[in-house]
Coordinates of C-alpha atoms and ligand atoms in Angstrom, one line a residue:
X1 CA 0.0 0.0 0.0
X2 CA 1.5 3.8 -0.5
X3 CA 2.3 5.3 3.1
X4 CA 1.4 9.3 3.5
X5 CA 3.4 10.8 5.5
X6 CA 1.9 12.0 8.7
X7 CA 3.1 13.7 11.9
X8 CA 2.1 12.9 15.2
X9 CA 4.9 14.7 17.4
X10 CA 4.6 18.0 19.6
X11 CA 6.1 20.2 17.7
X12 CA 6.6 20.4 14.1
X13 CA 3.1 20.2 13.5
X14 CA 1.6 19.2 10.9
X15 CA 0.8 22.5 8.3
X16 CA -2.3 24.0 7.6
X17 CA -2.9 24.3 4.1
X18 CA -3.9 28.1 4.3
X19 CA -0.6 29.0 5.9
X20 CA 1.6 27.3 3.5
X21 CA -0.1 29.4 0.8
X22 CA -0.1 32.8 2.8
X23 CA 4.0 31.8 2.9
X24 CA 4.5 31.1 -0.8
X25 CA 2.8 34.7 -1.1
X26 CA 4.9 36.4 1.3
X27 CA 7.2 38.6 -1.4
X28 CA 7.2 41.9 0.7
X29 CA 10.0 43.9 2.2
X30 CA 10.1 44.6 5.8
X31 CA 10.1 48.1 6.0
X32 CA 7.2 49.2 3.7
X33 CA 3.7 50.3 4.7
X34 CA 2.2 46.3 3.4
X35 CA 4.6 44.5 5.8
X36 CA 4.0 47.2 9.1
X37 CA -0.3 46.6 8.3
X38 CA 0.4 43.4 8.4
X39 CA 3.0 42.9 11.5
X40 CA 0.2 45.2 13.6
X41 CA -2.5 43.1 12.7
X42 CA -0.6 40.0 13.7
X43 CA 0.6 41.0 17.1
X44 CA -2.9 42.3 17.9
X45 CA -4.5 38.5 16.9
X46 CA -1.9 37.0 18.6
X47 CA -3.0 38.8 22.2
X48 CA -6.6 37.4 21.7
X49 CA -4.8 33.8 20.8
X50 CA -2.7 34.1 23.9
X51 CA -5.7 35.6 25.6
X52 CA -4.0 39.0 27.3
X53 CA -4.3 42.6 27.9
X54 CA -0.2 42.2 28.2
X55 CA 1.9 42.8 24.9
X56 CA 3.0 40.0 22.9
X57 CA 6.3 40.4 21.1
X58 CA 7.6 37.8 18.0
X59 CA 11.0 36.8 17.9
X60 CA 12.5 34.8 14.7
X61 CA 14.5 32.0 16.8
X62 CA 12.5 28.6 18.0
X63 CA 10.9 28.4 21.3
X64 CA 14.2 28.3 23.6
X65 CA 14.8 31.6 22.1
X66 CA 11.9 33.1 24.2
X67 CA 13.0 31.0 27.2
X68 CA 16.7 32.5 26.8
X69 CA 15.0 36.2 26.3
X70 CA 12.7 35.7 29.3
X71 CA 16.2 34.9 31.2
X72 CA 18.7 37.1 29.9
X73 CA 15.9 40.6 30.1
X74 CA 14.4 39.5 33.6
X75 CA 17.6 38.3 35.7
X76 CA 20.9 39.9 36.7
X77 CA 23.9 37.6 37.8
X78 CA 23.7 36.2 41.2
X79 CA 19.9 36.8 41.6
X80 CA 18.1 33.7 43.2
X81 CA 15.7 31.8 40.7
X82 CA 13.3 28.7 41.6
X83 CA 12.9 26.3 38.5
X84 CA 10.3 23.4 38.8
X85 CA 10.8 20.7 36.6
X86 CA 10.0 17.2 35.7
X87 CA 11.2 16.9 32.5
X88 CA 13.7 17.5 29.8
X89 CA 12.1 21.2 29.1
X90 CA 12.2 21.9 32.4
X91 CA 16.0 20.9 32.7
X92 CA 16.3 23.5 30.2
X93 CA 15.1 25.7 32.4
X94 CA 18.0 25.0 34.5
X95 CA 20.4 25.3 31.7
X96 CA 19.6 28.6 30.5
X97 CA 19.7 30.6 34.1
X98 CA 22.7 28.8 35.1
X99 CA 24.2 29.7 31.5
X100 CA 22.7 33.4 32.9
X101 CA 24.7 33.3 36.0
X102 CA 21.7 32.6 38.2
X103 CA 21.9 30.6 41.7
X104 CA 19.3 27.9 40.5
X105 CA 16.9 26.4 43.4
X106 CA 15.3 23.3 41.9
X107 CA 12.3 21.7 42.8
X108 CA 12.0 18.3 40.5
X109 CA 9.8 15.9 40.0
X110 CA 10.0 12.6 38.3
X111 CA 9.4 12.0 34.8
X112 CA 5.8 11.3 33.8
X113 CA 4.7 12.9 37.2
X114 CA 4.6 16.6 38.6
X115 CA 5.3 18.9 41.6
X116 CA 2.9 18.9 44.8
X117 CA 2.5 22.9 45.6
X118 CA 4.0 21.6 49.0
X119 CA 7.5 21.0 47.2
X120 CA 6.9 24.8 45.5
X121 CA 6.2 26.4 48.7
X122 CA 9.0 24.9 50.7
X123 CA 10.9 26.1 48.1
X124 CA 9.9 29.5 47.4
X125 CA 12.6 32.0 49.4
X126 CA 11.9 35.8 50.0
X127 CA 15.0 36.5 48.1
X128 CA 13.4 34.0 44.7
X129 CA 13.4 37.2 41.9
X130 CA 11.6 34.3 39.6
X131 CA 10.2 31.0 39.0
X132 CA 9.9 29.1 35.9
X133 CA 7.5 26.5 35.1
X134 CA 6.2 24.1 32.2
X135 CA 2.4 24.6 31.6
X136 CA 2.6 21.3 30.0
X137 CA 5.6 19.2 30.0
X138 CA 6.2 17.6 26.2
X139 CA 8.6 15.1 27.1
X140 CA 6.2 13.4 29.5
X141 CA 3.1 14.6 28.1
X142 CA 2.1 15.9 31.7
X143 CA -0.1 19.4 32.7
X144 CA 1.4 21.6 35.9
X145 CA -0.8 23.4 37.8
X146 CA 0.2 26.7 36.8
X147 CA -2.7 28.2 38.3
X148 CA -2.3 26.9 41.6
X149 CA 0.8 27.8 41.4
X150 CA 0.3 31.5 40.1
X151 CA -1.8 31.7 43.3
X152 CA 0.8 30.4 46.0
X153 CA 3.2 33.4 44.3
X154 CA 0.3 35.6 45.5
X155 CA -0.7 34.3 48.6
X156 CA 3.3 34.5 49.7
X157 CA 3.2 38.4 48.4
X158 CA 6.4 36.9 46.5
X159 CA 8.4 39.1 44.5
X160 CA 9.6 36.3 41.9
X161 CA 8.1 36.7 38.3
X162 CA 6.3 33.9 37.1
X163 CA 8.0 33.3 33.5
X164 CA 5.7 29.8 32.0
X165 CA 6.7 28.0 29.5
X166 CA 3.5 27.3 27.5
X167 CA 5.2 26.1 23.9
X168 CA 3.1 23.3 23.7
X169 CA 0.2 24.8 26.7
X170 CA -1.0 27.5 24.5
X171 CA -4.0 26.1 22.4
X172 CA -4.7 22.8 24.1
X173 CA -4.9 23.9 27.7
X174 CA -7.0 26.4 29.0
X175 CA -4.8 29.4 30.4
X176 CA -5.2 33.2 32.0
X177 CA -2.0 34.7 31.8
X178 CA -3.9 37.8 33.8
X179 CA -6.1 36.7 36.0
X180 CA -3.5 34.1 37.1
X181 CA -0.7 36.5 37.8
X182 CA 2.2 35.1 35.1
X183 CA 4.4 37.5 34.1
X184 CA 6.0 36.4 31.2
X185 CA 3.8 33.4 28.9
X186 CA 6.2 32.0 26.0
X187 CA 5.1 29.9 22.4
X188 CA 6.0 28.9 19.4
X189 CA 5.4 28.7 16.2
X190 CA 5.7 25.2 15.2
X191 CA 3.1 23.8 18.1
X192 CA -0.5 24.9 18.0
X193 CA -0.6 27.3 15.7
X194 CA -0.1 24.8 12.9
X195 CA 3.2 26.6 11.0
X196 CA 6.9 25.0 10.6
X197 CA 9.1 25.9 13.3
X198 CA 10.9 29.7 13.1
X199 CA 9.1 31.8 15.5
X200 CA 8.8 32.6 19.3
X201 CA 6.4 34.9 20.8
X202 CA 6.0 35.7 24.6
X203 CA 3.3 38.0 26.7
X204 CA 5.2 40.0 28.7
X205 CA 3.0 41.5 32.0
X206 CA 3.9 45.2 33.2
X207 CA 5.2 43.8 36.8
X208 CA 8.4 42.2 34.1
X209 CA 8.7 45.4 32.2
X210 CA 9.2 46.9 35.3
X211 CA 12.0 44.6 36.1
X212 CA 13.7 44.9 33.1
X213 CA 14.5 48.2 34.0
X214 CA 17.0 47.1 36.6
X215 CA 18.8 43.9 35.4
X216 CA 21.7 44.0 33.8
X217 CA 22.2 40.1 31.9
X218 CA 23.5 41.0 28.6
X219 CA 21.3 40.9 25.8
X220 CA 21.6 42.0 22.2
X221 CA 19.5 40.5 19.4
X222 CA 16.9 39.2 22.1
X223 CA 16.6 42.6 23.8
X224 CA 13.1 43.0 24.5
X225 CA 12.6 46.7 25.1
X226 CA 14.2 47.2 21.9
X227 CA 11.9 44.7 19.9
X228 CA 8.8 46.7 22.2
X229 CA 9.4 50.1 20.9
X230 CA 9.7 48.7 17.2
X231 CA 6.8 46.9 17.5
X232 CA 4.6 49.5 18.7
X233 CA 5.5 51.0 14.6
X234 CA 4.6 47.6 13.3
X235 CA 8.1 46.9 12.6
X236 CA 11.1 44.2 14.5
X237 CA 14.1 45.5 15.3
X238 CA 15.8 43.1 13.1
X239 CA 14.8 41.3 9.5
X240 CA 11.4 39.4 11.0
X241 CA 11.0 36.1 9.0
X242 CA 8.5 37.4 6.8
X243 CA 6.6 34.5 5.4
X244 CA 6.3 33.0 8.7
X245 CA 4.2 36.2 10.0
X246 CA 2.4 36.0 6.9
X247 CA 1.3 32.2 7.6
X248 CA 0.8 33.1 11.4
X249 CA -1.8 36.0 10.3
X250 CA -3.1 33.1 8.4
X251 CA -3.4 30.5 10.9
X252 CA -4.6 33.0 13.3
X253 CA -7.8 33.8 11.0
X254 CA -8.7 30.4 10.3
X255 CA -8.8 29.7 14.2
X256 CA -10.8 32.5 14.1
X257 CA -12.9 31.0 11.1
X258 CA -13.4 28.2 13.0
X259 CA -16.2 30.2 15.4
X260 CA -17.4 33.0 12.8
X261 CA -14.5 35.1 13.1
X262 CA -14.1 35.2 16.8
X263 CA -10.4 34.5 17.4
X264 CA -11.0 34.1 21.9
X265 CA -13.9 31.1 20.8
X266 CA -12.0 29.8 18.0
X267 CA -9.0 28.9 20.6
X268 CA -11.1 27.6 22.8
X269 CA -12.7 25.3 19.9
X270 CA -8.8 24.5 19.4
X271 CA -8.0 23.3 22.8
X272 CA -11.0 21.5 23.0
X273 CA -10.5 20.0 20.0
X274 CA -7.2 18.5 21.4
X275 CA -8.3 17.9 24.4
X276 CA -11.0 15.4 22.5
X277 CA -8.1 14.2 20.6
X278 CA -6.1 13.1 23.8
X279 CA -9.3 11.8 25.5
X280 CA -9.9 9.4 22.7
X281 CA -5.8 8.4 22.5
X282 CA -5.9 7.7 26.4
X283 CA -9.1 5.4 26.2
X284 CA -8.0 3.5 23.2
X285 CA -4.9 3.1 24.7
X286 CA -6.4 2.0 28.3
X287 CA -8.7 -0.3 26.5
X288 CA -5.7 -2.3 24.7
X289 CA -4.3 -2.7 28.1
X290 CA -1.5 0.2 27.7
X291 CA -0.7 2.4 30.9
X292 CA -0.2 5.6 30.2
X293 CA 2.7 7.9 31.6
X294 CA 0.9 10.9 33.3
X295 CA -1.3 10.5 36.3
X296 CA -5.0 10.8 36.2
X297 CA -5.9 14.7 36.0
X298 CA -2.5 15.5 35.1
X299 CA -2.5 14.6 31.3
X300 CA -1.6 17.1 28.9
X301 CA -3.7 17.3 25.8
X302 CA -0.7 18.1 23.6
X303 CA 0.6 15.1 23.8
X304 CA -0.2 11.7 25.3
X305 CA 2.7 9.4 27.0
X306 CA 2.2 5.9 26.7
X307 CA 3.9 3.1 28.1
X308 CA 5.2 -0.4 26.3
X309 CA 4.2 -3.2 27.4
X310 CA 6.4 -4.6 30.4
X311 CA 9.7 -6.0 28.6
X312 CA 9.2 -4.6 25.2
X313 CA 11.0 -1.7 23.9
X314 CA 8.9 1.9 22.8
X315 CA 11.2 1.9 19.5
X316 CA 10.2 -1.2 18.3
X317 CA 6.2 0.5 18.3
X318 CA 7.9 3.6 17.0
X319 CA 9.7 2.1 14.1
X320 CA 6.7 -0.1 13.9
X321 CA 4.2 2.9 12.8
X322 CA 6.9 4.4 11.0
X323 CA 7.6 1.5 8.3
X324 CA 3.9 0.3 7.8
X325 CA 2.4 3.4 7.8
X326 CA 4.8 6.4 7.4
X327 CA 3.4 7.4 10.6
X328 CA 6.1 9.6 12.7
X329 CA 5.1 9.3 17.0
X330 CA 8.0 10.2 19.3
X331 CA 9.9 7.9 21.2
X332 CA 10.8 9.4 24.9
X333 CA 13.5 12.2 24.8
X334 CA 16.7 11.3 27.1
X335 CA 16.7 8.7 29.7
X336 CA 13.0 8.4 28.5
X337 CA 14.5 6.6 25.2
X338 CA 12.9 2.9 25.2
X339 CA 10.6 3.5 27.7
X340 CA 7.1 5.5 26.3
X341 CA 6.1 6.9 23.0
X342 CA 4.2 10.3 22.3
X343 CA 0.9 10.6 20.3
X344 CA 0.3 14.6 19.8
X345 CA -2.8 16.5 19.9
X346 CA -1.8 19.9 19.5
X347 CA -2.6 21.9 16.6
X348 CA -4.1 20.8 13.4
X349 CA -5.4 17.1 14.1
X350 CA -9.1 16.1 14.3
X351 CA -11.3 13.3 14.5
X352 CA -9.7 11.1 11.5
X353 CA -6.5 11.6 12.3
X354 CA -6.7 10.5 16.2
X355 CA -8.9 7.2 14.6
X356 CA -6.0 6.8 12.1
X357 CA -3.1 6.8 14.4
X358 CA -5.5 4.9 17.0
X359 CA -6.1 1.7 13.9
X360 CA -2.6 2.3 12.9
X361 CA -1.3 1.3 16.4
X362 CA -4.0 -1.8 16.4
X363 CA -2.1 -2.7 13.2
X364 CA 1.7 -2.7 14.7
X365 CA 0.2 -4.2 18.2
X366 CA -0.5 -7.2 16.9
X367 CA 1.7 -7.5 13.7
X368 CA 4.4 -7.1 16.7
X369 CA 2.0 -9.4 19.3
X370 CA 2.5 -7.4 21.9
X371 CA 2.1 -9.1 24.9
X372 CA -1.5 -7.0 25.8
X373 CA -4.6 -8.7 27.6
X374 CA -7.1 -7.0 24.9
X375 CA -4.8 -7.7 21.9
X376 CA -7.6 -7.3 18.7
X377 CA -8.8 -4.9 16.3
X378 CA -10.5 -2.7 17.3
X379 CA -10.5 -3.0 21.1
X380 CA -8.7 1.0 20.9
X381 CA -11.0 2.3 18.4
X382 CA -14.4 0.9 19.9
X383 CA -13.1 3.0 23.3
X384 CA -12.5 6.3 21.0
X385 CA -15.3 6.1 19.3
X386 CA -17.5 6.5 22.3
X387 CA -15.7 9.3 23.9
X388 CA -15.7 11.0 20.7
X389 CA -19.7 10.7 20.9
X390 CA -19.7 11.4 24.4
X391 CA -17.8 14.5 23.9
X392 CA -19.0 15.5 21.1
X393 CA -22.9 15.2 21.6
Ligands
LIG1 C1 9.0 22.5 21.7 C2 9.2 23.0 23.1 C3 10.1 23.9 23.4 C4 11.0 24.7 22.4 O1 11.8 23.9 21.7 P1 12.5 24.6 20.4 O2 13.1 23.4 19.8 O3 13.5 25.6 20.8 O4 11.4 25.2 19.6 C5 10.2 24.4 24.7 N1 9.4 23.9 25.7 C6 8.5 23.0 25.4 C7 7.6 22.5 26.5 C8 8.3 22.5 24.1 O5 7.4 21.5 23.8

């Protein structure tokens, strides 16, 4: 049979049609009148997408970019920073303010699990000037509490900025950068909002302008005040990459297309949409006897961790999809290696494609005959079928 290619990992996406056009189109120079309409109109979508009153910047780097901007603007050397991790993102965490010069107090978790706000609190010192979190961990495919979290900053009066990863939290889980005090929310291009990798953006509340004013990391090309004041002309401070605002503009209307024009409802429609996505993947997987990595009410619907059976290795299901069906999953990252594989949910995937991954894995299950109690078609499917018309009734 031909094999289409077909992406199931967090982050690239797979491409919506629409922005691939609006990128072929993109032939305009970055300091003309065309390009400034269309850079204002972007950054003012993307605060409904990222659902703030705070400004929203776009950086041409991937994600980490925006982690290492968040770092280098908001710390000086020696300050005291708190990062809570249970994964390989948030090891980077730990990387980039130690690169930074930053005393690093880590609260960690293990893999697959996350932080009790008893481990945060313990933690949390008067002299912490931030804390840096995961909204939802990709490597594990688990959800942190950020808004519990957001709320024991607050209750303690802390001083520490709240700087949140949300690469692959933005679009699949809900979020109120405002309401739940984060200072500084951070995506990317290549995750929900459907377009190849390229682009950072971050929110950026006044509490961390405020800051910026007083540290002293260096920073040149990621210099956020600068890329602020050119932004507020509809212009970045350096060559933006073009075509990839052009497809964001695009993928932000068709989110918006997808409740009459109303960007706020159309990302809701998008994180429920993966949230259905990963509800399906984590009963078909249950129902073929698979355990999956992140504990009950801690799944992340960006991405859904599921364990091998006992004794048999994640790559041999990985390569498995990969040479029957051209399907690409992820294997775990690190230490993880050999141990789960990742179905994603964020972005552009609906109800076909969670079915198709769902019957692919029933195919490699039993081609492989993995040692599974329920081992049969369509044991998976019958169980995402019915949450789909549960869900969707
Ligand atoms: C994808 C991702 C990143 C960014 O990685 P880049 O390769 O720099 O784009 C950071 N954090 C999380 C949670 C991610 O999923």
């Amino acid at each position: 049979m031909i094999r289409k290619t077909r992406l199931y990992t967090p982050g690239p996406t797979p491409l919506l049609p629409a922005a691939q056009f609006a990128m072929a189109a993109a032939d305009i120079h970055h300091r003309t009148a065309e390009f400034r309409a269309l850079y204002t109109r972007v950054l003012a979508q993307m605060k409904e997408f990222v659902g703030t009153t705070n400004d929203v910047l776009i950086l041409a780097s991937s994600g980490t970019g925006a982690m290492e901007a968040s770092v280098s603007n908001l710390t000086s050397p020696g300050d005291r920073v708190l990062v809570l991790t249970a994964g390989k993102f948030g090891e980077r965490w730990t990387g980039i303010t130690k690169a930074f010069g930053c005393e690093v107090d880590v609260v960690s978790a293990p893999y697959g699990s996350t932080f009790s706000l008893d481990q945060v609190k313990a933690a949390l010192k008067l002299e912490t000037r931030a804390v840096f979190v995961q909204a939802t961990e990709s490597s594990t495919g688990v959800r942190h509490d950020v808004q519990a979290i957001g709320q024991l900053l607050k209750d303690a009066k802390s001083e520490a900025l709240f700087i949140v990863d949300a690469i692959t939290g933005l679009g699949t889980t809900h979020l109120d950068m405002d309401a739940w005090g984060i200072d500084v929310l951070i995506g990317g291009s290549q995750k929900a909002l459907m377009i190849p990798p390229g682009l950072s953006y971050l929110a950026v509340s006044p509490r961390a302008w405020d800051r910026m004013e007083a540290t002293y990391n260096p920073r040149y090309y990621f210099d956020l005040r600068k890329e602020r004041k050119n932004a507020l002309k509809g212009e970045s401070a350096y060559t933006p990459s073009v075509a990839l605002i052009a497809a964001m503009g695009a993928a932000l209307d068709w989110i918006a297309a997808q409740a009459d024009g109303n960007l706020v409802e159309g990302r809701k429609k998008l994180v429920d949409n993966a949230e259905t996505c990963a509800a399906m993947t984590r009963a078909a997987a249950t129902a073929m006897g698979l355990k999956l990595f992140a504990p009950q009410g801690s799944e992340a619907a960006a991405a859904t961790g599921i364990l091998p059976p006992e004794g048999v290795d994640s790559g041999a299901i990985v390569k498995g999809l990969r040479s029957k069906f051209a399907i690409i999953v992820t294997d775990g990252q690190g230490e993880m290696k050999g141990s789960l594989f990742r179905i994603a949910h964020i972005g552009f995937f609906d109800y076909m494609d969670t079915i198709a991954v769902i019957g692919a894995l029933e195919q490699v299950a039993v081609a492989l005959k993995l040692p599974l109690p329920n081992l049969a078609f369509g044991t998976g499917l019958i169980a995402a079928q019915k949450v789909f018309a549960e869900r969707t009734k």
